[in-house]
Amino acid sequence: MARSLPKRADVAVVGGGLIGLASAWRLAQAGRSVVVVERAEVGAGASLAATGMLAPAAEHEPGSDLLLPLALDSLARWPGFRDALQAASDIDIDYRQEGTLVLAIGRDEVERLRFRYELQRRSGVAAEWLAGTEVRRREPTLRPSVTAGVFCPLDHQVDPRRVMRALVLACRAAGVVVVEGCAATGLDWSGPRVTGLVTERGTIAAGTVVLASGAWSGAAGLLPDHLALPVRPLKGQSLALRTTRQTGTLSHMVWTEQVHMAPKGDGHLIVGATVEDCGFREGVTAGGLYALLEGARRVLPGIEEMEVEAVWSGYRPTSDDDAPIIDTLAPGLVAATGHHRNGYLLAPATADAVAALLTTGALPEVARPFTLARFRTEARAIA
Ligand SMILES: Cc1cc2nc3c(=O)[nH]c(=O)nc-3n(C[C@H](O)[C@H](O)[C@H](O)COP(=O)(O)OP(=O)(O)OC[C@H]3O[C@@H](n4cnc5c(N)ncnc54)[C@H](O)[C@@H]3O)c2cc1C
């Protein structure tokens, strides 16, 4: 039976993805009455398509200096977030701490990896250069052609399916009303102030609306033109392989220039992900799967014997600088979106920042660079 829509709440959240639910949970823990409105099912956007890597070190690349402090802050919040989530839901989220091995094959890739490694070192990110023999000692199923690697011991991972299931339970236990199959269609305004959320099943009067609609946050509809957000979808395709004792598996997350592979506690090896700037184009393509399988086989020959268990695609919510947007757009209207390929990594810090913004009126120091002001400053500098 469809869940009935409350008539009022302190906070109405648009989007039952990771960011919407994590924020709702934190707000409910802070004493707010919260409704989450999801037009499909919880996690149906990017959140169930993700690999679940919490990888600030492997992710660190030229241009991501702005993000690094927030990424490290959020990673540091993960153990507390995990413990609270597991306690509230009684679900083990498969939190793994083996780190990432970033691989290079051949001279050109080694040179590029060396550049990345030096950037990591300059930024103070823990990283260790490994010769090919040492890489294979740590991951014996890799091909002998692997020339070198960088070990990033800080990087962790979770299982997105378990996290999303746990978040729904934690939210409900904290009193959050999660309404699925109900699209938000507009905002109720009273002068300059947002006073409610209009949905296809009625209006919720709300002190604050939190827009956490992922890759759809930039689409026309809910927001007036002058508040439009610079967020677009970046499609990613992934697949899950079933590993057995015979096929062997990996113990670390393994990255190459083509793919990432993440071994999960249930025996799956996730291979991801394509990056396609093609708008909302549904479906898994032969080209996408071919690229993933070819990239994986180049370093891990054992994949040939692994069963393909699932294939899927999703849309990363990507802002113009690939960093999140956490900001007050108008009185009574807050955005928490644009987490691109780092939503899992950034979820605890984002949820805490949203809760702080609604409770104290200000963002914590570490989240302050992620307001929309940075885009206005860039536009002024170019003009
Ligand atoms: C292939 C892939 C791999 C990834 N791997 C990783 C990874 O390893 N590590 C990591 O940190 N991140 C990863 N990400 C990124 C991560 O998944 C996202 O950053 C994160 O899930 C974004 O969460 P969200 O809640 O903002 O968006 P979403 O999960 O997309 O949730 C938004 C929700 O809003 C709903 N919605 C939209 N419009 C409306 C409306 N009008 N009314 C009601 N509901 C609406 C949608 O149905 C959707 O469920 C990956 C993403 C992809 C696609």
PDB file of N, CA, C and O in Angstrom, residues 207-279:
ATOM      1  N   GLY A 207       9.078  23.693   6.918  1.00  0.00           N
ATOM      2  CA  GLY A 207       9.957  24.807   7.302  1.00  0.00           C
ATOM      3  C   GLY A 207      11.111  24.927   6.322  1.00  0.00           C
ATOM      4  O   GLY A 207      11.537  26.029   5.969  1.00  0.00           O
ATOM      5  N   THR A 208      11.631  23.777   5.887  1.00  0.00           N
ATOM      6  CA  THR A 208      12.741  23.766   4.914  1.00  0.00           C
ATOM      7  C   THR A 208      12.542  22.626   3.937  1.00  0.00           C
ATOM      8  O   THR A 208      12.147  21.523   4.341  1.00  0.00           O
ATOM      9  N   VAL A 209      12.808  22.885   2.678  1.00  0.00           N
ATOM     10  CA  VAL A 209      12.879  21.825   1.662  1.00  0.00           C
ATOM     11  C   VAL A 209      14.361  21.613   1.342  1.00  0.00           C
ATOM     12  O   VAL A 209      15.098  22.573   1.093  1.00  0.00           O
ATOM     13  N   VAL A 210      14.778  20.341   1.383  1.00  0.00           N
ATOM     14  CA  VAL A 210      16.159  20.012   1.014  1.00  0.00           C
ATOM     15  C   VAL A 210      16.125  19.324  -0.339  1.00  0.00           C
ATOM     16  O   VAL A 210      15.486  18.282  -0.499  1.00  0.00           O
ATOM     17  N   LEU A 211      16.789  19.922  -1.303  1.00  0.00           N
ATOM     18  CA  LEU A 211      16.818  19.357  -2.656  1.00  0.00           C
ATOM     19  C   LEU A 211      18.012  18.410  -2.758  1.00  0.00           C
ATOM     20  O   LEU A 211      19.169  18.846  -2.758  1.00  0.00           O
ATOM     21  N   ALA A 212      17.710  17.107  -2.826  1.00  0.00           N
ATOM     22  CA  ALA A 212      18.772  16.096  -2.928  1.00  0.00           C
ATOM     23  C   ALA A 212      18.386  15.138  -4.056  1.00  0.00           C
ATOM     24  O   ALA A 212      18.381  13.931  -3.890  1.00  0.00           O
ATOM     25  N   SER A 213      18.085  15.735  -5.194  1.00  0.00           N
ATOM     26  CA  SER A 213      17.539  14.924  -6.299  1.00  0.00           C
ATOM     27  C   SER A 213      18.618  14.519  -7.291  1.00  0.00           C
ATOM     28  O   SER A 213      18.326  14.239  -8.454  1.00  0.00           O
ATOM     29  N   GLY A 214      19.852  14.474  -6.852  1.00  0.00           N
ATOM     30  CA  GLY A 214      20.932  13.878  -7.617  1.00  0.00           C
ATOM     31  C   GLY A 214      21.103  14.501  -8.994  1.00  0.00           C
ATOM     32  O   GLY A 214      21.058  15.733  -9.150  1.00  0.00           O
ATOM     33  N   ALA A 215      21.281  13.641 -10.004  1.00  0.00           N
ATOM     34  CA  ALA A 215      21.558  14.121 -11.361  1.00  0.00           C
ATOM     35  C   ALA A 215      20.402  14.931 -11.935  1.00  0.00           C
ATOM     36  O   ALA A 215      20.554  15.621 -12.937  1.00  0.00           O
ATOM     37  N   TRP A 216      19.221  14.848 -11.283  1.00  0.00           N
ATOM     38  CA  TRP A 216      18.043  15.580 -11.751  1.00  0.00           C
ATOM     39  C   TRP A 216      17.939  16.957 -11.100  1.00  0.00           C
ATOM     40  O   TRP A 216      17.011  17.709 -11.402  1.00  0.00           O
ATOM     41  N   SER A 217      18.885  17.287 -10.229  1.00  0.00           N
ATOM     42  CA  SER A 217      18.803  18.573  -9.510  1.00  0.00           C
ATOM     43  C   SER A 217      18.927  19.764 -10.441  1.00  0.00           C
ATOM     44  O   SER A 217      18.496  20.873 -10.104  1.00  0.00           O
ATOM     45  N   GLY A 218      19.562  19.550 -11.596  1.00  0.00           N
ATOM     46  CA  GLY A 218      19.747  20.669 -12.525  1.00  0.00           C
ATOM     47  C   GLY A 218      18.633  20.743 -13.559  1.00  0.00           C
ATOM     48  O   GLY A 218      18.592  21.682 -14.369  1.00  0.00           O
ATOM     49  N   ALA A 219      17.730  19.750 -13.555  1.00  0.00           N
ATOM     50  CA  ALA A 219      16.680  19.723 -14.585  1.00  0.00           C
ATOM     51  C   ALA A 219      15.637  20.803 -14.307  1.00  0.00           C
ATOM     52  O   ALA A 219      15.395  21.169 -13.159  1.00  0.00           O
ATOM     53  N   ALA A 220      15.031  21.299 -15.382  1.00  0.00           N
ATOM     54  CA  ALA A 220      13.991  22.317 -15.225  1.00  0.00           C
ATOM     55  C   ALA A 220      12.816  21.689 -14.469  1.00  0.00           C
ATOM     56  O   ALA A 220      12.604  20.490 -14.515  1.00  0.00           O
ATOM     57  N   GLY A 221      12.064  22.487 -13.759  1.00  0.00           N
ATOM     58  CA  GLY A 221      10.886  21.943 -13.082  1.00  0.00           C
ATOM     59  C   GLY A 221      10.709  22.529 -11.709  1.00  0.00           C
ATOM     60  O   GLY A 221       9.984  23.484 -11.526  1.00  0.00           O
ATOM     61  N   LEU A 222      11.442  21.987 -10.743  1.00  0.00           N
ATOM     62  CA  LEU A 222      11.205  22.405  -9.359  1.00  0.00           C
ATOM     63  C   LEU A 222      11.679  23.832  -9.091  1.00  0.00           C
ATOM     64  O   LEU A 222      11.023  24.589  -8.396  1.00  0.00           O
ATOM     65  N   LEU A 223      12.847  24.158  -9.627  1.00  0.00           N
ATOM     66  CA  LEU A 223      13.455  25.446  -9.275  1.00  0.00           C
ATOM     67  C   LEU A 223      13.125  26.503 -10.325  1.00  0.00           C
ATOM     68  O   LEU A 223      13.122  26.211 -11.522  1.00  0.00           O
ATOM     69  N   PRO A 224      12.889  27.749  -9.874  1.00  0.00           N
ATOM     70  CA  PRO A 224      12.732  28.823 -10.856  1.00  0.00           C
ATOM     71  C   PRO A 224      14.060  29.024 -11.609  1.00  0.00           C
ATOM     72  O   PRO A 224      15.126  28.683 -11.084  1.00  0.00           O
ATOM     73  N   ASP A 225      13.994  29.553 -12.819  1.00  0.00           N
ATOM     74  CA  ASP A 225      15.196  29.679 -13.673  1.00  0.00           C
ATOM     75  C   ASP A 225      16.362  30.353 -12.962  1.00  0.00           C
ATOM     76  O   ASP A 225      17.507  29.944 -13.113  1.00  0.00           O
ATOM     77  N   HIS A 226      16.059  31.402 -12.175  1.00  0.00           N
ATOM     78  CA  HIS A 226      17.177  32.154 -11.587  1.00  0.00           C
ATOM     79  C   HIS A 226      17.901  31.348 -10.501  1.00  0.00           C
ATOM     80  O   HIS A 226      18.985  31.726 -10.079  1.00  0.00           O
ATOM     81  N   LEU A 227      17.310  30.218 -10.060  1.00  0.00           N
ATOM     82  CA  LEU A 227      18.000  29.382  -9.056  1.00  0.00           C
ATOM     83  C   LEU A 227      18.542  28.074  -9.664  1.00  0.00           C
ATOM     84  O   LEU A 227      19.016  27.196  -8.931  1.00  0.00           O
ATOM     85  N   ALA A 228      18.498  27.955 -10.988  1.00  0.00           N
ATOM     86  CA  ALA A 228      18.895  26.684 -11.634  1.00  0.00           C
ATOM     87  C   ALA A 228      20.311  26.287 -11.205  1.00  0.00           C
ATOM     88  O   ALA A 228      21.210  27.130 -11.123  1.00  0.00           O
ATOM     89  N   LEU A 229      20.488  25.002 -10.932  1.00  0.00           N
ATOM     90  CA  LEU A 229      21.790  24.526 -10.433  1.00  0.00           C
ATOM     91  C   LEU A 229      22.653  23.978 -11.573  1.00  0.00           C
ATOM     92  O   LEU A 229      22.135  23.310 -12.472  1.00  0.00           O
ATOM     93  N   PRO A 230      23.965  24.220 -11.517  1.00  0.00           N
ATOM     94  CA  PRO A 230      24.857  23.713 -12.568  1.00  0.00           C
ATOM     95  C   PRO A 230      25.189  22.240 -12.334  1.00  0.00           C
ATOM     96  O   PRO A 230      26.321  21.882 -12.009  1.00  0.00           O
ATOM     97  N   VAL A 231      24.175  21.387 -12.475  1.00  0.00           N
ATOM     98  CA  VAL A 231      24.356  19.942 -12.243  1.00  0.00           C
ATOM     99  C   VAL A 231      23.831  19.192 -13.469  1.00  0.00           C
ATOM    100  O   VAL A 231      22.752  19.498 -13.965  1.00  0.00           O
ATOM    101  N   ARG A 232      24.619  18.217 -13.947  1.00  0.00           N
ATOM    102  CA  ARG A 232      24.187  17.402 -15.091  1.00  0.00           C
ATOM    103  C   ARG A 232      24.476  15.928 -14.802  1.00  0.00           C
ATOM    104  O   ARG A 232      25.275  15.619 -13.917  1.00  0.00           O
ATOM    105  N   PRO A 233      23.852  15.013 -15.547  1.00  0.00           N
ATOM    106  CA  PRO A 233      24.143  13.591 -15.342  1.00  0.00           C
ATOM    107  C   PRO A 233      25.401  13.163 -16.082  1.00  0.00           C
ATOM    108  O   PRO A 233      25.625  13.584 -17.211  1.00  0.00           O
ATOM    109  N   LEU A 234      26.237  12.366 -15.446  1.00  0.00           N
ATOM    110  CA  LEU A 234      27.357  11.701 -16.132  1.00  0.00           C
ATOM    111  C   LEU A 234      27.122  10.206 -15.985  1.00  0.00           C
ATOM    112  O   LEU A 234      27.254   9.652 -14.888  1.00  0.00           O
ATOM    113  N   LYS A 235      26.777   9.582 -17.083  1.00  0.00           N
ATOM    114  CA  LYS A 235      26.386   8.171 -17.019  1.00  0.00           C
ATOM    115  C   LYS A 235      27.581   7.270 -16.714  1.00  0.00           C
ATOM    116  O   LYS A 235      28.698   7.505 -17.197  1.00  0.00           O
ATOM    117  N   GLY A 236      27.327   6.233 -15.921  1.00  0.00           N
ATOM    118  CA  GLY A 236      28.355   5.224 -15.648  1.00  0.00           C
ATOM    119  C   GLY A 236      27.749   3.837 -15.757  1.00  0.00           C
ATOM    120  O   GLY A 236      26.642   3.603 -15.262  1.00  0.00           O
ATOM    121  N   GLN A 237      28.447   2.943 -16.446  1.00  0.00           N
ATOM    122  CA  GLN A 237      28.006   1.540 -16.530  1.00  0.00           C
ATOM    123  C   GLN A 237      28.979   0.680 -15.726  1.00  0.00           C
ATOM    124  O   GLN A 237      30.182   0.952 -15.691  1.00  0.00           O
ATOM    125  N   SER A 238      28.448  -0.355 -15.090  1.00  0.00           N
ATOM    126  CA  SER A 238      29.267  -1.253 -14.254  1.00  0.00           C
ATOM    127  C   SER A 238      28.757  -2.671 -14.385  1.00  0.00           C
ATOM    128  O   SER A 238      27.656  -2.898 -14.898  1.00  0.00           O
ATOM    129  N   LEU A 239      29.534  -3.617 -13.875  1.00  0.00           N
ATOM    130  CA  LEU A 239      29.065  -5.007 -13.830  1.00  0.00           C
ATOM    131  C   LEU A 239      29.596  -5.691 -12.581  1.00  0.00           C
ATOM    132  O   LEU A 239      30.592  -5.252 -11.988  1.00  0.00           O
ATOM    133  N   ALA A 240      28.892  -6.754 -12.206  1.00  0.00           N
ATOM    134  CA  ALA A 240      29.315  -7.552 -11.047  1.00  0.00           C
ATOM    135  C   ALA A 240      29.682  -8.946 -11.526  1.00  0.00           C
ATOM    136  O   ALA A 240      28.908  -9.575 -12.249  1.00  0.00           O
ATOM    137  N   LEU A 241      30.857  -9.421 -11.158  1.00  0.00           N
ATOM    138  CA  LEU A 241      31.303 -10.770 -11.475  1.00  0.00           C
ATOM    139  C   LEU A 241      31.242 -11.604 -10.208  1.00  0.00           C
ATOM    140  O   LEU A 241      31.469 -11.088  -9.103  1.00  0.00           O
ATOM    141  N   ARG A 242      30.913 -12.899 -10.400  1.00  0.00           N
ATOM    142  CA  ARG A 242      30.903 -13.793  -9.229  1.00  0.00           C
ATOM    143  C   ARG A 242      32.230 -14.513  -9.166  1.00  0.00           C
ATOM    144  O   ARG A 242      32.643 -15.151 -10.130  1.00  0.00           O
ATOM    145  N   THR A 243      32.929 -14.386  -8.058  1.00  0.00           N
ATOM    146  CA  THR A 243      34.220 -15.060  -7.908  1.00  0.00           C
ATOM    147  C   THR A 243      34.019 -16.349  -7.108  1.00  0.00           C
ATOM    148  O   THR A 243      33.073 -16.467  -6.322  1.00  0.00           O
ATOM    149  N   THR A 244      34.910 -17.312  -7.345  1.00  0.00           N
ATOM    150  CA  THR A 244      34.859 -18.577  -6.597  1.00  0.00           C
ATOM    151  C   THR A 244      36.294 -18.905  -6.170  1.00  0.00           C
ATOM    152  O   THR A 244      37.242 -18.213  -6.558  1.00  0.00           O
ATOM    153  N   ARG A 245      36.417 -19.998  -5.441  1.00  0.00           N
ATOM    154  CA  ARG A 245      37.759 -20.445  -5.047  1.00  0.00           C
ATOM    155  C   ARG A 245      38.615 -20.721  -6.302  1.00  0.00           C
ATOM    156  O   ARG A 245      39.796 -20.422  -6.344  1.00  0.00           O
ATOM    157  N   GLN A 246      37.968 -21.238  -7.348  1.00  0.00           N
ATOM    158  CA  GLN A 246      38.706 -21.566  -8.573  1.00  0.00           C
ATOM    159  C   GLN A 246      39.144 -20.303  -9.321  1.00  0.00           C
ATOM    160  O   GLN A 246      40.270 -20.233  -9.815  1.00  0.00           O
ATOM    161  N   THR A 247      38.261 -19.315  -9.413  1.00  0.00           N
ATOM    162  CA  THR A 247      38.621 -18.115 -10.198  1.00  0.00           C
ATOM    163  C   THR A 247      39.595 -17.225  -9.439  1.00  0.00           C
ATOM    164  O   THR A 247      40.334 -16.461 -10.040  1.00  0.00           O
ATOM    165  N   GLY A 248      39.594 -17.321  -8.129  1.00  0.00           N
ATOM    166  CA  GLY A 248      40.369 -16.386  -7.315  1.00  0.00           C
ATOM    167  C   GLY A 248      39.721 -15.009  -7.358  1.00  0.00           C
ATOM    168  O   GLY A 248      38.768 -14.775  -8.102  1.00  0.00           O
ATOM    169  N   THR A 249      40.226 -14.081  -6.540  1.00  0.00           N
ATOM    170  CA  THR A 249      39.694 -12.714  -6.561  1.00  0.00           C
ATOM    171  C   THR A 249      40.791 -11.749  -6.141  1.00  0.00           C
ATOM    172  O   THR A 249      41.968 -12.116  -6.116  1.00  0.00           O
ATOM    173  N   LEU A 250      40.419 -10.548  -5.817  1.00  0.00           N
ATOM    174  CA  LEU A 250      41.366  -9.547  -5.327  1.00  0.00           C
ATOM    175  C   LEU A 250      41.105  -9.332  -3.847  1.00  0.00           C
ATOM    176  O   LEU A 250      40.002  -9.598  -3.365  1.00  0.00           O
ATOM    177  N   SER A 251      42.100  -8.815  -3.135  1.00  0.00           N
ATOM    178  CA  SER A 251      41.798  -8.444  -1.754  1.00  0.00           C
ATOM    179  C   SER A 251      41.738  -6.924  -1.580  1.00  0.00           C
ATOM    180  O   SER A 251      41.128  -6.436  -0.635  1.00  0.00           O
ATOM    181  N   HIS A 252      42.376  -6.174  -2.505  1.00  0.00           N
ATOM    182  CA  HIS A 252      42.306  -4.703  -2.447  1.00  0.00           C
ATOM    183  C   HIS A 252      41.360  -4.209  -3.543  1.00  0.00           C
ATOM    184  O   HIS A 252      41.078  -4.937  -4.485  1.00  0.00           O
ATOM    185  N   MET A 253      40.994  -2.942  -3.451  1.00  0.00           N
ATOM    186  CA  MET A 253      40.431  -2.290  -4.635  1.00  0.00           C
ATOM    187  C   MET A 253      41.596  -2.095  -5.593  1.00  0.00           C
ATOM    188  O   MET A 253      42.706  -1.733  -5.177  1.00  0.00           O
ATOM    189  N   VAL A 254      41.363  -2.334  -6.871  1.00  0.00           N
ATOM    190  CA  VAL A 254      42.430  -2.202  -7.862  1.00  0.00           C
ATOM    191  C   VAL A 254      41.972  -1.240  -8.945  1.00  0.00           C
ATOM    192  O   VAL A 254      40.876  -1.392  -9.496  1.00  0.00           O
ATOM    193  N   TRP A 255      42.804  -0.229  -9.200  1.00  0.00           N
ATOM    194  CA  TRP A 255      42.487   0.757 -10.244  1.00  0.00           C
ATOM    195  C   TRP A 255      43.505   0.653 -11.365  1.00  0.00           C
ATOM    196  O   TRP A 255      44.705   0.484 -11.103  1.00  0.00           O
ATOM    197  N   THR A 256      43.024   0.799 -12.591  1.00  0.00           N
ATOM    198  CA  THR A 256      43.931   1.030 -13.718  1.00  0.00           C
ATOM    199  C   THR A 256      43.444   2.303 -14.401  1.00  0.00           C
ATOM    200  O   THR A 256      42.466   2.913 -13.956  1.00  0.00           O
ATOM    201  N   GLU A 257      44.069   2.669 -15.510  1.00  0.00           N
ATOM    202  CA  GLU A 257      43.584   3.858 -16.220  1.00  0.00           C
ATOM    203  C   GLU A 257      42.227   3.588 -16.861  1.00  0.00           C
ATOM    204  O   GLU A 257      41.505   4.508 -17.211  1.00  0.00           O
ATOM    205  N   GLN A 258      41.871   2.315 -17.037  1.00  0.00           N
ATOM    206  CA  GLN A 258      40.627   1.986 -17.739  1.00  0.00           C
ATOM    207  C   GLN A 258      39.472   1.651 -16.790  1.00  0.00           C
ATOM    208  O   GLN A 258      38.322   1.994 -17.064  1.00  0.00           O
ATOM    209  N   VAL A 259      39.766   0.932 -15.711  1.00  0.00           N
ATOM    210  CA  VAL A 259      38.682   0.438 -14.842  1.00  0.00           C
ATOM    211  C   VAL A 259      39.087   0.497 -13.367  1.00  0.00           C
ATOM    212  O   VAL A 259      40.270   0.638 -13.045  1.00  0.00           O
ATOM    213  N   HIS A 260      38.077   0.366 -12.507  1.00  0.00           N
ATOM    214  CA  HIS A 260      38.368   0.034 -11.116  1.00  0.00           C
ATOM    215  C   HIS A 260      37.672  -1.293 -10.798  1.00  0.00           C
ATOM    216  O   HIS A 260      36.649  -1.624 -11.403  1.00  0.00           O
ATOM    217  N   MET A 261      38.273  -2.054  -9.889  1.00  0.00           N
ATOM    218  CA  MET A 261      37.668  -3.319  -9.468  1.00  0.00           C
ATOM    219  C   MET A 261      37.616  -3.328  -7.946  1.00  0.00           C
ATOM    220  O   MET A 261      38.598  -2.965  -7.293  1.00  0.00           O
ATOM    221  N   ALA A 262      36.479  -3.735  -7.419  1.00  0.00           N
ATOM    222  CA  ALA A 262      36.311  -3.711  -5.959  1.00  0.00           C
ATOM    223  C   ALA A 262      35.728  -5.041  -5.489  1.00  0.00           C
ATOM    224  O   ALA A 262      34.598  -5.387  -5.862  1.00  0.00           O
ATOM    225  N   PRO A 263      36.500  -5.821  -4.710  1.00  0.00           N
ATOM    226  CA  PRO A 263      35.992  -7.095  -4.197  1.00  0.00           C
ATOM    227  C   PRO A 263      35.084  -6.859  -2.995  1.00  0.00           C
ATOM    228  O   PRO A 263      35.411  -6.074  -2.111  1.00  0.00           O
ATOM    229  N   LYS A 264      33.916  -7.506  -2.997  1.00  0.00           N
ATOM    230  CA  LYS A 264      32.968  -7.337  -1.894  1.00  0.00           C
ATOM    231  C   LYS A 264      32.928  -8.591  -1.031  1.00  0.00           C
ATOM    232  O   LYS A 264      33.271  -9.685  -1.480  1.00  0.00           O
ATOM    233  N   GLY A 265      32.459  -8.424   0.181  1.00  0.00           N
ATOM    234  CA  GLY A 265      32.442  -9.515   1.154  1.00  0.00           C
ATOM    235  C   GLY A 265      31.591 -10.705   0.719  1.00  0.00           C
ATOM    236  O   GLY A 265      31.822 -11.833   1.155  1.00  0.00           O
ATOM    237  N   ASP A 266      30.597 -10.460  -0.155  1.00  0.00           N
ATOM    238  CA  ASP A 266      29.721 -11.562  -0.584  1.00  0.00           C
ATOM    239  C   ASP A 266      30.291 -12.310  -1.787  1.00  0.00           C
ATOM    240  O   ASP A 266      29.589 -13.113  -2.401  1.00  0.00           O
ATOM    241  N   GLY A 267      31.554 -12.030  -2.169  1.00  0.00           N
ATOM    242  CA  GLY A 267      32.172 -12.764  -3.277  1.00  0.00           C
ATOM    243  C   GLY A 267      32.046 -12.077  -4.625  1.00  0.00           C
ATOM    244  O   GLY A 267      32.636 -12.512  -5.603  1.00  0.00           O
ATOM    245  N   HIS A 268      31.315 -10.964  -4.698  1.00  0.00           N
ATOM    246  CA  HIS A 268      31.242 -10.240  -5.973  1.00  0.00           C
ATOM    247  C   HIS A 268      32.491  -9.415  -6.200  1.00  0.00           C
ATOM    248  O   HIS A 268      33.090  -8.899  -5.254  1.00  0.00           O
ATOM    249  N   LEU A 269      32.838  -9.295  -7.457  1.00  0.00           N
ATOM    250  CA  LEU A 269      33.871  -8.337  -7.844  1.00  0.00           C
ATOM    251  C   LEU A 269      33.181  -7.315  -8.750  1.00  0.00           C
ATOM    252  O   LEU A 269      32.670  -7.667  -9.815  1.00  0.00           O
ATOM    253  N   ILE A 270      33.134  -6.072  -8.290  1.00  0.00           N
ATOM    254  CA  ILE A 270      32.479  -5.028  -9.088  1.00  0.00           C
ATOM    255  C   ILE A 270      33.518  -4.438 -10.035  1.00  0.00           C
ATOM    256  O   ILE A 270      34.629  -4.085  -9.606  1.00  0.00           O
ATOM    257  N   VAL A 271      33.170  -4.341 -11.304  1.00  0.00           N
ATOM    258  CA  VAL A 271      34.049  -3.708 -12.290  1.00  0.00           C
ATOM    259  C   VAL A 271      33.321  -2.472 -12.811  1.00  0.00           C
ATOM    260  O   VAL A 271      32.204  -2.565 -13.331  1.00  0.00           O
ATOM    261  N   GLY A 272      33.943  -1.313 -12.630  1.00  0.00           N
ATOM    262  CA  GLY A 272      33.309  -0.088 -13.103  1.00  0.00           C
ATOM    263  C   GLY A 272      34.369   0.872 -13.598  1.00  0.00           C
ATOM    264  O   GLY A 272      35.549   0.576 -13.514  1.00  0.00           O
ATOM    265  N   ALA A 273      34.041   1.932 -13.956  1.00  0.00           N
ATOM    266  CA  ALA A 273      32.748   2.367 -14.467  1.00  0.00           C
ATOM    267  C   ALA A 273      33.044   3.267 -15.659  1.00  0.00           C
ATOM    268  O   ALA A 273      34.047   4.001 -15.643  1.00  0.00           O
ATOM    269  N   THR A 274      32.176   3.197 -16.670  1.00  0.00           N
ATOM    270  CA  THR A 274      32.363   4.100 -17.805  1.00  0.00           C
ATOM    271  C   THR A 274      32.010   5.521 -17.361  1.00  0.00           C
ATOM    272  O   THR A 274      31.312   5.713 -16.366  1.00  0.00           O
ATOM    273  N   VAL A 275      32.489   6.511 -18.105  1.00  0.00           N
ATOM    274  CA  VAL A 275      32.126   7.906 -17.833  1.00  0.00           C
ATOM    275  C   VAL A 275      31.619   8.477 -19.152  1.00  0.00           C
ATOM    276  O   VAL A 275      32.395   8.658 -20.091  1.00  0.00           O
ATOM    277  N   GLU A 276      30.298   8.721 -19.227  1.00  0.00           N
ATOM    278  CA  GLU A 276      29.687   9.107 -20.505  1.00  0.00           C
ATOM    279  C   GLU A 276      28.847  10.368 -20.326  1.00  0.00           C
ATOM    280  O   GLU A 276      27.894  10.361 -19.558  1.00  0.00           O
ATOM    281  N   ASP A 277      29.232  11.412 -21.055  1.00  0.00           N
ATOM    282  CA  ASP A 277      28.528  12.695 -20.963  1.00  0.00           C
ATOM    283  C   ASP A 277      27.445  12.711 -22.034  1.00  0.00           C
ATOM    284  O   ASP A 277      27.561  13.408 -23.035  1.00  0.00           O
ATOM    285  N   CYS A 278      26.395  11.901 -21.835  1.00  0.00           N
ATOM    286  CA  CYS A 278      25.405  11.688 -22.911  1.00  0.00           C
ATOM    287  C   CYS A 278      23.999  12.020 -22.439  1.00  0.00           C
ATOM    288  O   CYS A 278      23.028  11.571 -23.048  1.00  0.00           O
ATOM    289  N   GLY A 279      23.865  12.770 -21.364  1.00  0.00           N
ATOM    290  CA  GLY A 279      22.535  13.069 -20.849  1.00  0.00           C
ATOM    291  C   GLY A 279      21.902  11.820 -20.238  1.00  0.00           C
ATOM    292  O   GLY A 279      22.613  10.879 -19.865  1.00  0.00           O
TER     293      GLY A 279
END
